[in-house]
Amino acid sequence: MRFSGLRVLKEGLTGNKGWQPHWRDPEPKPAYDMIIIGGGGHGLATAYYLAREHGLTNVAVLEKGYIGGGNVGRNTTIVRANYFLPGNSEFYSHSLRLWEGLEQELNYNVMHSQRGLINLFHSDGQRDAFARRGNAMINQGDDAELLDRDGVRRHLPYLDFDNARFPIYGGLYHPRGGTARHDAVAWGYARGADQRGVDLIQNCEVTGIDIEQGRVTGVQTTRGAIRAKKVGIVVAGRSGQVAAMAGMRLPIESHILQAFVTEGLKPCIDHVVSFGMGHFYISQSDKGGLVFGGDLDFYASYAQRGNMPMMEHVMEAGMTLMPMIGKARVLRSWGGIMDMTPDGSPVIDKAPVEGLYLNCGWCYGGFKAVPGSGYSFAHLMATDRPHAPAAGFRLDRFQTGRGLMDEEGTGSQHNLH
Amino acid sequence: MRISCPICGERDRREFYYQGAAVALDRPAPDAAAQAWDDYLHNRDNPAGPVREMWHHEAGCGAWLVVTRDTVTHEMLASDLASRVQEAGS
Ligand SMILES: Cc1cc2nc3c(=O)[nH]c(=O)nc-3n(C[C@H](O)[C@H](O)[C@H](O)COP(=O)(O)OP(=O)(O)OC[C@H]3O[C@@H](n4cnc5c(N)ncnc54)[C@H](O)[C@@H]3O)c2cc1C
Ligand SMILES: [Zn+2]
């Protein structure tokens, strides 16, 4: 089934009776060439690119819940390529270019909206740091523009520019940054992978990883044992537990990140705005809700819900920056389990077990990475060689200290990112 | 979330700084192998369930605590002074 404007019109006129499920619901086969554990954005994109780029279709994605039930359906949907450090820059740049062709590629409306992202700064020192970041982005081939105070005012007239503690000096504008519909990204990749023959198996929790003589041979699941020559672990916040099934301890601590959404409002916030000093960022969804969030709660958690202090902090920061949002009523808040690494950057690498591959450590920023991560992880699993833009995401960088990617410059240590 | 400090009693989570899994109680010897240091600095059990953590009562009495907390329910299961835990041989 292909989507098109004509099709929507025809279905609209004939009672929408012709739509079909977007993917099959197959029984697991006894064996596959490759198994992807985790049906989040990264797992689904990996399966899609294994089929699309490498012709590998005897592949299963095993998801313990339902497609899109993890972080891929819980994030605040910001897509950007404004990283600074080599290793990160080229990866997110590649990912953003994939985003820009994604709807045509998947024949799926993922509502990618390049509405522009503005990171605000509040001091001369911060301006220098942002100017430098902007230059790094331009050198990478992406777009950046340093706005002064009046420049920001032209885009965001509603901010409180003269806040006593954090007056606004300007902002770094990334016009190609924006948002996308998070569920649709999962669904689009799921459908694309399924159409190419990949089995998407939901309600199938992996409970063990079979290893014989240092080589992976398959997995144990709640729907029986399944054999495979290669297995990829792509389970975000659950990475620690699944890796433990293969006897590994990872440089990951799972934390809680909350997000909030208000009732639907008329369009009022046209960009993605981030207020780093207050740990607050916001955009408006196409339904009209203001979607916003802040920092981690800062303690290990698998609860998928947060605590009140961070809620209060985020609301306070929002009111400081844009007092106009104070009248909007908050409808919902929720949390997701974040796979935090010591340096805040991810891992796409082979595991010490032959045939086992790791994709994890996306912290609070892995939604924008979905296309790039799937592409690079598929490349690694198919060819056993790292894909150039993701070659820096090595697992051994923590042990050797070589190639650490501490984008925030706070130190490579748990609890600092 | 409230954390119970053996000195001050039960207090708001905001009074405490979170350091993470209580690996500091078992620091490797300075000349230990690289793997031991990697495990200490970076690798974590990261359990979904009870975990022992270090919290600092920074806006209270200043004591370092070892808190046992359930990462799934956020329930506080036990807490003690880090110094006491260390003396008792963790
Ligand atoms: C509140 C919030 C806001 C965020 N905002 C942004 C943002 O604005 N921009 C951005 O780039 N990123 C953002 N992120 C981060 C981003 O959502 C994640 O980094 C990314 O979605 C993680 O990858 P994933 O999609 O594959 O994870 P998930 O969707 O969590 O996929 C992992 C899957 O693995 C499954 N699984 C786990 N264990 C097993 C098992 N044993 N067997 C089988 N399956 C298993 C899970 O059920 C889950 O479906 C945010 C996250 C949160 C929580
Ligand atoms: Zn105290």
Tab-separated table of C-alpha atoms and ligand atoms in Angstrom, chain B residues 5 7-8 57 60-63, ligand 2:
chain	number	residue	atom	x	y	z
B	5	CYS	CA	19.421	10.929	56.836
B	7	ILE	CA	21.465	12.468	61.511
B	8	CYS	CA	18.655	14.771	60.326
B	57	HIS	CA	23.268	15.702	52.404
B	60	GLY	CA	21.715	19.616	55.552
B	61	CYS	CA	24.348	18.166	57.841
B	62	GLY	CA	26.900	17.534	55.079
B	63	ALA	CA	27.139	13.798	55.683
C	2	ZN	ZN	21.746	15.055	57.321
